[in-house]
Coordinates of C-alpha atoms and ligand atoms in Angstrom, one line a residue:
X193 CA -33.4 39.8 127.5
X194 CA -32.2 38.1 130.4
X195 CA -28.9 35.9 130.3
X196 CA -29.4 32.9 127.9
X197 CA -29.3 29.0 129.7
X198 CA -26.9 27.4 128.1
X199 CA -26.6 24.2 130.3
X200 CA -28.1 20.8 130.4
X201 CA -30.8 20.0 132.7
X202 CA -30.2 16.9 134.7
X203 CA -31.9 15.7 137.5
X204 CA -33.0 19.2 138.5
X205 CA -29.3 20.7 137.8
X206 CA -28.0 22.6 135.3
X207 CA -25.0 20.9 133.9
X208 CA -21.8 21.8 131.3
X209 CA -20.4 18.7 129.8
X210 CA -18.0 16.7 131.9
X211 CA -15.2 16.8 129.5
X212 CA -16.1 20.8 129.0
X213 CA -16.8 20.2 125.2
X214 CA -19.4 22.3 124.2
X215 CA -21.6 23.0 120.7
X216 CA -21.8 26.4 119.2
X217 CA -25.4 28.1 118.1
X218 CA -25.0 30.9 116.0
X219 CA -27.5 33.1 115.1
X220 CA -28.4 32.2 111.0
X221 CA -29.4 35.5 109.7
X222 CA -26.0 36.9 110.4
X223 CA -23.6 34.4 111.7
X224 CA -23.4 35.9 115.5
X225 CA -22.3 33.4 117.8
X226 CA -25.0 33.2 120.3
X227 CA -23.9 30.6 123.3
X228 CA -22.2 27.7 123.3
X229 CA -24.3 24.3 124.9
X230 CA -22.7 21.0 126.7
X231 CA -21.7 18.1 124.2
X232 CA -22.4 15.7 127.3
X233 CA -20.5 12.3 126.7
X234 CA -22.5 9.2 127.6
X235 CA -22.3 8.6 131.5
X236 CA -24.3 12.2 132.0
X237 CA -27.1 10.5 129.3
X238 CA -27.6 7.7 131.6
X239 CA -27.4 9.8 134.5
X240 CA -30.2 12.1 132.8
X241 CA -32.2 8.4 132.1
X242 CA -31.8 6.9 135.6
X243 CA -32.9 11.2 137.2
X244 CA -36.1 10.4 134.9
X245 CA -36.1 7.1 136.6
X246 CA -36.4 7.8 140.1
X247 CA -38.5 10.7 139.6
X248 CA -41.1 8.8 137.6
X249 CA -42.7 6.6 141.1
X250 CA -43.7 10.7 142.7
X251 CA -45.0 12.3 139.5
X252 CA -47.0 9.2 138.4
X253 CA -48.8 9.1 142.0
X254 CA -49.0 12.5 142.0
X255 CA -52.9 13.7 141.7
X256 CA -54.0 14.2 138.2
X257 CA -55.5 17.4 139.3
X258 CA -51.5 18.6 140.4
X259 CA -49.9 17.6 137.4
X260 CA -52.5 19.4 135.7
X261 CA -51.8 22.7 137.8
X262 CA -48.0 22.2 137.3
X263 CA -48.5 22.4 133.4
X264 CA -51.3 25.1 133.6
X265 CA -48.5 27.0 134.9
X266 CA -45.9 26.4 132.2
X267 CA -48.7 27.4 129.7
X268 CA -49.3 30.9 131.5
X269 CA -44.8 31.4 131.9
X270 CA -44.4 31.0 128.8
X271 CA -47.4 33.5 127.8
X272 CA -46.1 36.0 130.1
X273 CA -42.6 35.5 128.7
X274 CA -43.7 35.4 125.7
X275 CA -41.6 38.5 124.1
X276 CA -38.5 37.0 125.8
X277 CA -39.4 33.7 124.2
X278 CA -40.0 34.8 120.8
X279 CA -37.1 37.0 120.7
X280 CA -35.3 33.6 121.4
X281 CA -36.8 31.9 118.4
X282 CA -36.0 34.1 116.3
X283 CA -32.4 34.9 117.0
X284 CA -31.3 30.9 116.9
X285 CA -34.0 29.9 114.3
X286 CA -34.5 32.6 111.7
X287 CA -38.0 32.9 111.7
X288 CA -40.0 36.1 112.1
X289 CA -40.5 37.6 114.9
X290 CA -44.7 37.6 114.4
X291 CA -44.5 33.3 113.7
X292 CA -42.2 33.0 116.9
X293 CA -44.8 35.1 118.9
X294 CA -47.0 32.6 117.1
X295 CA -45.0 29.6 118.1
X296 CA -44.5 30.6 121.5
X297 CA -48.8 30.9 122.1
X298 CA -49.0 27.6 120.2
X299 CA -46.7 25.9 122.5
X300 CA -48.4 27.4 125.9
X301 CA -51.7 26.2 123.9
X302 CA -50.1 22.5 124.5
X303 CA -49.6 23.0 128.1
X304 CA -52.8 24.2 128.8
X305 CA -54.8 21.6 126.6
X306 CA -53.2 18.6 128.2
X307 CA -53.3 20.2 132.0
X308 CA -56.9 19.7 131.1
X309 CA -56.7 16.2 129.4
X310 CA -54.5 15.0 133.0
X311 CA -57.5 14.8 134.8
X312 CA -59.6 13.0 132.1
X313 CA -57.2 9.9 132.0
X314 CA -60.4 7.6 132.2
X315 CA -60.2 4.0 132.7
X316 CA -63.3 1.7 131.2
X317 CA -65.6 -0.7 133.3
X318 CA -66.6 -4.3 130.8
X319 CA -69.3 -6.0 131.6
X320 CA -67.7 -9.9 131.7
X321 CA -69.5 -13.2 130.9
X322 CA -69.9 -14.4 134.9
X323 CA -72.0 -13.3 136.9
X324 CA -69.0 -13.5 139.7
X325 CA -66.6 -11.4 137.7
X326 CA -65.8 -7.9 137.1
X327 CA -63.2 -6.3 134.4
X328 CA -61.6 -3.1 134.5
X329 CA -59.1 -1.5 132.6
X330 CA -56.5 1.1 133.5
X331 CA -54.7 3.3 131.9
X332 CA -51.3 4.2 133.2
X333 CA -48.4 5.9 132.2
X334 CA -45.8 4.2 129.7
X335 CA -43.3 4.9 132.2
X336 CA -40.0 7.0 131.1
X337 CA -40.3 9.0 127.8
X338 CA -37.9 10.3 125.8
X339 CA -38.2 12.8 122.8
X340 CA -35.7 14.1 119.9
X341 CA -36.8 17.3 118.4
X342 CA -35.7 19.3 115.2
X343 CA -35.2 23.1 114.3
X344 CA -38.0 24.3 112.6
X345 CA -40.5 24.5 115.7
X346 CA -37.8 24.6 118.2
X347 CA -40.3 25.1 121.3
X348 CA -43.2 23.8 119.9
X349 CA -42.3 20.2 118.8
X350 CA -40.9 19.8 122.3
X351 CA -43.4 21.7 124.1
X352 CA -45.9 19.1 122.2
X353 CA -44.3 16.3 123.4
X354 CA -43.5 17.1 127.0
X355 CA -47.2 18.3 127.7
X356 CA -48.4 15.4 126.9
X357 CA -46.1 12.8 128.7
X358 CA -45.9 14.9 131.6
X359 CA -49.9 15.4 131.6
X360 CA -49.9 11.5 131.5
X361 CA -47.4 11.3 134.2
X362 CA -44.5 10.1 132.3
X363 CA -41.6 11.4 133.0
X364 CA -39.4 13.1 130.2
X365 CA -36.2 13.4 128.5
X366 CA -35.4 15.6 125.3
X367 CA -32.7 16.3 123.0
X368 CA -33.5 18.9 121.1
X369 CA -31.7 19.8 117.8
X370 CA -27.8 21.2 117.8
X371 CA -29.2 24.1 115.9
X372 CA -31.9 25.3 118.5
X373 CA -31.1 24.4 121.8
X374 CA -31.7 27.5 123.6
X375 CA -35.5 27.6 123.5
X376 CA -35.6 24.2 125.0
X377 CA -33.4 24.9 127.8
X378 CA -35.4 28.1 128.4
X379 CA -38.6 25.8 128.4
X380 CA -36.6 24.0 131.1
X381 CA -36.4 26.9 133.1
X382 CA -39.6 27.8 133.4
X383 CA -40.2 24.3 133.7
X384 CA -38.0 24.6 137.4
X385 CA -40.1 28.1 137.9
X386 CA -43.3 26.5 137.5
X387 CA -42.6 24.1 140.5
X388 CA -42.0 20.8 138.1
X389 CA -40.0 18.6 140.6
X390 CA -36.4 17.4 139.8
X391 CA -35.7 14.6 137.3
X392 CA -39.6 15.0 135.8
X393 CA -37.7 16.7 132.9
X394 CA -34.1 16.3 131.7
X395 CA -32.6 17.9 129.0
X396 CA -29.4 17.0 127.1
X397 CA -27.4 18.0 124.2
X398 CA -24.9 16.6 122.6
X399 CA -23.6 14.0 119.8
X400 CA -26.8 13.2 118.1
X401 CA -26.2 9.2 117.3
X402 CA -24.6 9.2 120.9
X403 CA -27.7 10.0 122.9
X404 CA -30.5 8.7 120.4
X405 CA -28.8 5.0 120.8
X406 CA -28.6 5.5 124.6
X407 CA -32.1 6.7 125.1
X408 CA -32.9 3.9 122.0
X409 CA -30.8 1.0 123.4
X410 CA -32.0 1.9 127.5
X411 CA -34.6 -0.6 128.5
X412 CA -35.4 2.5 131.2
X413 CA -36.8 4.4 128.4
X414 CA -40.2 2.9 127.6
X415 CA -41.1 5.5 125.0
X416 CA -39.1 7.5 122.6
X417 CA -41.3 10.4 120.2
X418 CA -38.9 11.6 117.3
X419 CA -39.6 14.5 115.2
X420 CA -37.3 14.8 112.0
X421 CA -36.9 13.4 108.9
X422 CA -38.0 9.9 107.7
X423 CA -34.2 8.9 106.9
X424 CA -33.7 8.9 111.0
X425 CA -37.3 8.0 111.6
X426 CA -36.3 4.6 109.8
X427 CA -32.9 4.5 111.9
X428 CA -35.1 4.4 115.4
X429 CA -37.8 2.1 114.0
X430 CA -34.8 -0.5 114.1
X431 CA -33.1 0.7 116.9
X432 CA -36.2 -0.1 118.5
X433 CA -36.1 -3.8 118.1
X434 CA -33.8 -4.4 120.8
X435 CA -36.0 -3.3 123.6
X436 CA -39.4 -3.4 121.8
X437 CA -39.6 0.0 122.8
X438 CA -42.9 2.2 122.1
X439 CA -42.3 5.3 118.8
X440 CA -44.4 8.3 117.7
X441 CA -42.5 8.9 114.7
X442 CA -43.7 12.5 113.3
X443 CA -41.3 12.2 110.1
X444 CA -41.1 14.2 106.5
X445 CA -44.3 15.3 104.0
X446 CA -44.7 16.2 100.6
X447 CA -48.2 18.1 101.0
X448 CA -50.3 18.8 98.2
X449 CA -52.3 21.8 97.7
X450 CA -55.4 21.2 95.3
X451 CA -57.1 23.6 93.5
X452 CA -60.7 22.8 92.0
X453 CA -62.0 25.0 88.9
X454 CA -65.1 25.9 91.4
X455 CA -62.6 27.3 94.3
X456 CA -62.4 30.8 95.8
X457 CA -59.0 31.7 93.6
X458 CA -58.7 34.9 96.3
X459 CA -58.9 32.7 98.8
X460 CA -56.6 29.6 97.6
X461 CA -54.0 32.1 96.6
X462 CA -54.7 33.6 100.8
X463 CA -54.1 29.8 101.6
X464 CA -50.9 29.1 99.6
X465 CA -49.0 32.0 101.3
X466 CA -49.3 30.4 104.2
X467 CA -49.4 27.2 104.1
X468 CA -46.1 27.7 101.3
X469 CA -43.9 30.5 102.9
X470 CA -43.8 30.5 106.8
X471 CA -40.8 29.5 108.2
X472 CA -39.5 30.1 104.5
X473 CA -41.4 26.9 103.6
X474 CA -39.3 25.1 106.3
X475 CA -42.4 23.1 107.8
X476 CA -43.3 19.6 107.6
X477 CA -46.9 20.8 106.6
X478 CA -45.5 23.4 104.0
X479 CA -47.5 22.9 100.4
X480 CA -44.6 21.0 98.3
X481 CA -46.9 20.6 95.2
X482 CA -50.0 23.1 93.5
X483 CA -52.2 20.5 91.4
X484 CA -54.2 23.4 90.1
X485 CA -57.5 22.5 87.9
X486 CA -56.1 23.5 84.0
X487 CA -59.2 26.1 83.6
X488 CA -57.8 28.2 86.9
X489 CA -54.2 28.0 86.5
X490 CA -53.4 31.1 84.5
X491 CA -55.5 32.9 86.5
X492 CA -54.0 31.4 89.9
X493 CA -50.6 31.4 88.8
X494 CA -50.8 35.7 88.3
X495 CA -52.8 35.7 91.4
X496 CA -50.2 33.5 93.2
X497 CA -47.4 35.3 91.6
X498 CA -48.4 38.7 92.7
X499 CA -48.8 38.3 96.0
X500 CA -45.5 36.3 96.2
X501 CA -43.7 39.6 94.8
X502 CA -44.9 41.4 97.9
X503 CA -43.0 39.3 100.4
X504 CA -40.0 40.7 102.0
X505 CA -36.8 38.7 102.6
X506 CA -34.5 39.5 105.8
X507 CA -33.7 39.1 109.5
X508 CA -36.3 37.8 111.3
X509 CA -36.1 40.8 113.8
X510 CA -37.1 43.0 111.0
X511 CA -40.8 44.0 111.6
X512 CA -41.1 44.2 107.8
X513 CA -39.9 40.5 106.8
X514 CA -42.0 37.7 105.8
X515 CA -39.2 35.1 104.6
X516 CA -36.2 34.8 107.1
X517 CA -33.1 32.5 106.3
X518 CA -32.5 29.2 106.2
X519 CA -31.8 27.2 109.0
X520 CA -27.5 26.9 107.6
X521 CA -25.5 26.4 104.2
X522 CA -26.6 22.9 104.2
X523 CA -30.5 23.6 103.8
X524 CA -29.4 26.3 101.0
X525 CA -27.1 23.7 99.4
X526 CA -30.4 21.9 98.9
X527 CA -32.6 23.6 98.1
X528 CA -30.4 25.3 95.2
X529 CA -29.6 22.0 94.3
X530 CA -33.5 20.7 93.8
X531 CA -34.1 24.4 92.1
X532 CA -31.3 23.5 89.3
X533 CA -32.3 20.0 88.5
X534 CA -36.0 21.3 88.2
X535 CA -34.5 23.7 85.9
X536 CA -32.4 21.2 84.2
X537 CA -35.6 19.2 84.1
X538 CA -37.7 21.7 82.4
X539 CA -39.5 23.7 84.7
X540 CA -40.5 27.2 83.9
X541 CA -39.5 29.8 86.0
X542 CA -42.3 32.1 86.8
X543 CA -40.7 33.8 89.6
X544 CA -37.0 34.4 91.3
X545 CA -35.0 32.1 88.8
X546 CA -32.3 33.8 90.6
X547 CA -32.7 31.4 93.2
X548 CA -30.8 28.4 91.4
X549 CA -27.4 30.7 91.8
X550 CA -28.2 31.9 95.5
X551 CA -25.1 31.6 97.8
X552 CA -27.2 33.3 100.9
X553 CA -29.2 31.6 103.3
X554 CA -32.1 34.4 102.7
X555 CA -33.3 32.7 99.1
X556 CA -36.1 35.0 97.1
X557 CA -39.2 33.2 97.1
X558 CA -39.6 31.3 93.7
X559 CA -42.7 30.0 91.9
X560 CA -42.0 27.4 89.2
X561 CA -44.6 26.3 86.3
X562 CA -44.8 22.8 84.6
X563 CA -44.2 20.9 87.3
X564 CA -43.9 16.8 86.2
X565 CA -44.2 13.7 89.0
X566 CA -40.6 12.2 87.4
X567 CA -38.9 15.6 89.3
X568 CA -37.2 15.3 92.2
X569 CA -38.8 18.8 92.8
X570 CA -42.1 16.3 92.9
X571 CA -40.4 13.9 94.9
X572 CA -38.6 15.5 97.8
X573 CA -39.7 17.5 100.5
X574 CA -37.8 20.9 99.1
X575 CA -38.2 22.8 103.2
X576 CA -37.5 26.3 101.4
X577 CA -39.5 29.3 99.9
X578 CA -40.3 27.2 96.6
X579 CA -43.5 27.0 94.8
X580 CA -44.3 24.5 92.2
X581 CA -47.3 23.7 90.0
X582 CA -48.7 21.3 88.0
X583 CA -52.1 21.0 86.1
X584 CA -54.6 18.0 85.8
X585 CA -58.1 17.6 84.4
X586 CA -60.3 15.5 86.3
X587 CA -61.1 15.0 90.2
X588 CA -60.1 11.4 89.6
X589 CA -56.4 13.1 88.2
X590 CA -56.3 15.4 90.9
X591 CA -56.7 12.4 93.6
X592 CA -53.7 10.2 92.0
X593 CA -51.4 13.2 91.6
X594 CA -51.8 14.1 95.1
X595 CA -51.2 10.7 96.5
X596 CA -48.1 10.3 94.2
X597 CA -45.7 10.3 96.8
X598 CA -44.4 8.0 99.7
X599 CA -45.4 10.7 102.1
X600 CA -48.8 11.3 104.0
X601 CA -48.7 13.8 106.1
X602 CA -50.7 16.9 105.4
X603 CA -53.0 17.5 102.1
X604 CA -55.0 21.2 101.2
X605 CA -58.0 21.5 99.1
X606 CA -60.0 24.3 97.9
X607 CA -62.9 24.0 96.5
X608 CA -66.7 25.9 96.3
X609 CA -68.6 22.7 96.8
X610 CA -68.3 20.8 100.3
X611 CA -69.8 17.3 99.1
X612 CA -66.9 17.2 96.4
X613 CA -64.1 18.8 98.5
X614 CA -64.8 15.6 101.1
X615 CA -65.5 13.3 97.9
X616 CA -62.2 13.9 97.2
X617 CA -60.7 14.1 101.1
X618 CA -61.7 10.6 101.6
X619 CA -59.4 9.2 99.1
X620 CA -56.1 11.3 100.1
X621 CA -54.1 9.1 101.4
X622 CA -52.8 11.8 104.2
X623 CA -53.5 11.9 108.1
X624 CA -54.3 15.4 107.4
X625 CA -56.3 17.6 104.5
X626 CA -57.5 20.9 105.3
X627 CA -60.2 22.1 103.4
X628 CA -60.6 26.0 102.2
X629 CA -57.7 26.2 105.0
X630 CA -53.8 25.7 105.5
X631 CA -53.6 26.8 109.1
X632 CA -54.4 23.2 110.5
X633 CA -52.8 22.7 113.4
X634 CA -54.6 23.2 116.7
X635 CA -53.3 21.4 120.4
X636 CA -57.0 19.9 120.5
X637 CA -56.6 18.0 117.2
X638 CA -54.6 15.0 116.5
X639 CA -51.6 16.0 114.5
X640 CA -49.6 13.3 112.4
X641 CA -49.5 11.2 109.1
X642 CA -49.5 7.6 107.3
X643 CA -47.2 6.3 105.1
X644 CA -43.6 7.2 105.5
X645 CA -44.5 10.3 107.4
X646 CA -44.7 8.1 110.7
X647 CA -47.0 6.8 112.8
X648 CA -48.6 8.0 116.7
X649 CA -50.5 11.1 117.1
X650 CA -49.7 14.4 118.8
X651 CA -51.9 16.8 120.3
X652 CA -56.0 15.7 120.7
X653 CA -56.8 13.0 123.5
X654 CA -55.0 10.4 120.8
X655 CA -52.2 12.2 121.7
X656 CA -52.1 11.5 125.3
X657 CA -53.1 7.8 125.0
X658 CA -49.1 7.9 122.5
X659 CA -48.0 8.2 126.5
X660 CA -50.7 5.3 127.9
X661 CA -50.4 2.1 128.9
X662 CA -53.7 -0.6 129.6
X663 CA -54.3 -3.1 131.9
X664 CA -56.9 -5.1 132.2
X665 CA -58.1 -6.1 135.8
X666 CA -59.7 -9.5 135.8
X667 CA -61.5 -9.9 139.6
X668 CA -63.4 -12.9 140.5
Ligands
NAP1301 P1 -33.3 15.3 111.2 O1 -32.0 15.5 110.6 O2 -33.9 14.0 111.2 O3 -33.0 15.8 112.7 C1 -34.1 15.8 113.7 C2 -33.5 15.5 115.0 O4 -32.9 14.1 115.0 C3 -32.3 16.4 115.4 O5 -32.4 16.6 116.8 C4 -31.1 15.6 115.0 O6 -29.9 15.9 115.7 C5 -31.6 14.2 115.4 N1 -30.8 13.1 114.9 C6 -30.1 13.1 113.8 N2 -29.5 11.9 113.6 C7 -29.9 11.1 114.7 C8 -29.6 9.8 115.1 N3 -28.8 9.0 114.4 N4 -30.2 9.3 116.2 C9 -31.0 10.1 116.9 N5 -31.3 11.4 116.6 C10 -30.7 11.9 115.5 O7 -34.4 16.4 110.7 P2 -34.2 17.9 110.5 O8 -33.6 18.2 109.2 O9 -33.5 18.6 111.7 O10 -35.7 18.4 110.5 C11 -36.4 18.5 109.3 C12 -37.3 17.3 109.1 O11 -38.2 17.2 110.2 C13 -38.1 17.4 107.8 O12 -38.1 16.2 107.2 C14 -39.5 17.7 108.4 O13 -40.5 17.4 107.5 C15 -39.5 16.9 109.6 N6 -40.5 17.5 110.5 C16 -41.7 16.7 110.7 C17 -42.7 17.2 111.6 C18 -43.9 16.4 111.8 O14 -44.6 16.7 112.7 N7 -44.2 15.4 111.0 C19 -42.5 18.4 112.2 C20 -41.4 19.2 111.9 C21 -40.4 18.7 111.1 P3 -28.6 16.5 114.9 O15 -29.1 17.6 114.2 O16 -27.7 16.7 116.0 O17 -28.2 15.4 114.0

């Protein structure tokens, strides 16, 4: 692998810190210090803001058709890097190597979608009242974007984000999470390598409230798309007020996985590996809740149970693992502490009980029975290799169960027969269900949720219009 970047990415420069103070990333399946990245003070945010600025006039001119070539390319760098990429992911995220490989063609997927969607930016044509009039409506760029990013997808919530503002011909800031910097400041450089012109994209690390009240509090900033957990997703909502500025707020979930007496067991159990384990259930979409039909349960439970045993817990950069670590100490803290109160609670333990005492970051995957809605293992998003169910009776159970929550991000449901399985869709209250499937994200469809999982759309021609301004043309 070449030499990691470790610098900020300002106005076409690579940038330490002005004051020199800089952030460690360490690697968390053994504690190897990896690089250190700028903790930039305030002045080089603004700098970054008023770069974006000044590059936005060139870039939103620019022909659609160049913009589009301009991403194309960063799509096919980051294919041809992809080893280099993945390798990345992995070492500063935990994952294994296979989902970073997986991450890394998602993210290029991005790229490429929206180079396509730039030259499709279609304005509209009304037919007005007068015969002497004629109305057209526009759509341009929102201006300056920003984005703040977390660790679990640390190239593919950015790369997400940036395709689709710079495919709309925004121009682009990110901060992208303390723990994972280094795959968005290697995005950045093949950003530069793909002939992107200075200022389009900026990227800055640093003091977390610092820069998200600058970019919040900038009236420069038109646009600011935040991926992370509702608590902070509620903290920009205000910190919007003061510049009415525009969010796409892609916050926590609480997804639940439904399983129908008439479903493909085989394939539910296929489903819930999946959509339950990767990333070692560190995923917005990750199943937090089986609502398994009482006449299946046993049956799924041992099915569920068995194929849980199999997985293999280590380093990431170990061909053989299927669960890495967790993210730091922190995200162990709790999820231990969610295991014992479940425990305490009077859930039953079917699987790595162990769990509730772990003082690793590499937790044993753990499958827990007799799950109830007063939990907090119901309530809260647990983001770690734990799966719980519950039983219910009726469709009509099934449906409020699942939409117990304050969350409404992603929903599963398995099921033989299609006209109930969408019966039943219609009334989650969730911006996403996947039905007979858990692998449901796709750069052509719009990801994102309702409730308190946020609001905007990412991915899909939705996702560009998140980056889309109208005006109306009224010529007499
Ligand atoms: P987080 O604590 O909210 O952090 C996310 C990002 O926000 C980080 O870059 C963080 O930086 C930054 N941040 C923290 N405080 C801030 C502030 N006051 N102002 C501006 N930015 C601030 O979330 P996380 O624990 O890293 O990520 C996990 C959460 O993300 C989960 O809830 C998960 O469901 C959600 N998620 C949602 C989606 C989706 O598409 N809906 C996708 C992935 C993850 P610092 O770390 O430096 O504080």
């Amino acid at each position: 692998m070449k030499k990691m970047q470790s610098l900020c990415l300002i106005n076409g420069e690579w940038r330490a810190a002005r004051s020199g103070s800089t952030i460690p990333v360490t690697n968390p399946a053994t504690g190897e210090h990896l690089a250190d990245v700028p903790q930039i003070d305030q002045e080089q945010v603004l700098e970054a803001i008023r770069s974006a600025e000044t590059a936005l006039p060139a870039w939103q001119h620019r022909p659609a058709r160049e913009r589009a070539q301009v991403l194309r390319r960063i799509g096919d760098l980051l294919q041809e890097r992809q080893d280099e990429c993945a390798q990345l992911i992995t070492l500063e995220q935990g994952k294994p190597l296979r989902e970073s490989l997986g991450e890394v063609s998602y993210s290029a997927n991005y790229f490429q979608w929206f180079s396509e969607e730039a030259v499709r930016i279609y304005g509209e044509i009304i037919p007005s009242d007068s015969a002497n009039k004629r109305i057209f409506v526009l759509k341009q760029p929102i201006g300056v974007a920003a984005a703040i990013t977390p660790w679990n997808f640390p190239i593919a919530m950015l790369a997400r984000k940036m395709a689709a503002a710079l495919a709309a011909g925004c121009t682009f800031i990110a901060k992208p999470a303390p723990e994972t910097p280094l795959s968005a400041l290697f995005l950045g450089e093949l950003c530069q390598e793909a002939g992107l012109p200075a200022g389009v994209v900026n990227l800055v690390t640093g003091d977390a409230a610092m820069i998200g009240s600058t970019l919040m509090a900038s009236p420069i900033v038109k646009k600011v798309s935040f991926t992370g957990s509702t608590e902070v997703g509620k903290l920009l909502i205000r910190q919007s007020a003061d510049t009415v500025k525009k969010l796409t707020l892609e916050l926590g979930g609480n997804a639940p996985f439904v399983v129908l007496d008439d479903a493909d067991l085989e394939k539910a159990v296929e489903g819930a590996i999946y959509g339950k384990y990767r990333n070692a259930g560190q995923t917005c979409i990750c199943v937090n809740r089986f609502l398994v039909h009482e006449s299946v349960a046993q049956t799924f439970t041992d099915l569920l149970v068995a194929r849980t045993r199999a997985l293999v817990v280590g380093n990431g950069l170990d061909e053989k693992t299927s669960i890495g670590p967790l993210i730091n100490d922190a995200a162990r803290d709790k999820v231990v502490g969610i295991l014992q109160s479940a425990s305490n609670d009077g859930a039953t333990f079917v699987l790595g009980q162990e769990a509730c005492a772990a003082t690793s970051r590499f937790i044993p995957p753990v499958v827990i029975s007799q799950v109830k809605p007063s939990m907090r293992i119901w309530k809260e998003e647990i983001f770690g290799p734990v799966a719980t169910i519950a039983t219910f009776r009726t469709d009509a159970e099934a449906i409020a169960l699942a939409n117990d929550t304050q969350y409404g991000l992603a929903a599963y449901l398995y099921s033989g027969s299609l006209s109930r399985a969408l019966a039943i869709a219609e009334r989650l209250e969730y911006g996403m269900v996947g039905i007979n499937d858990t692998a449901i994200s796709a750069a052509q469809a719009p990801f994102g949720g309702i409730k308190q999982s946020g609001f905007g759309r990412e991915g899909s021609a939705h996702g560009i219009e998140d980056y889309l301004v109208l005006k109306y043309l009224s010529v007499a």
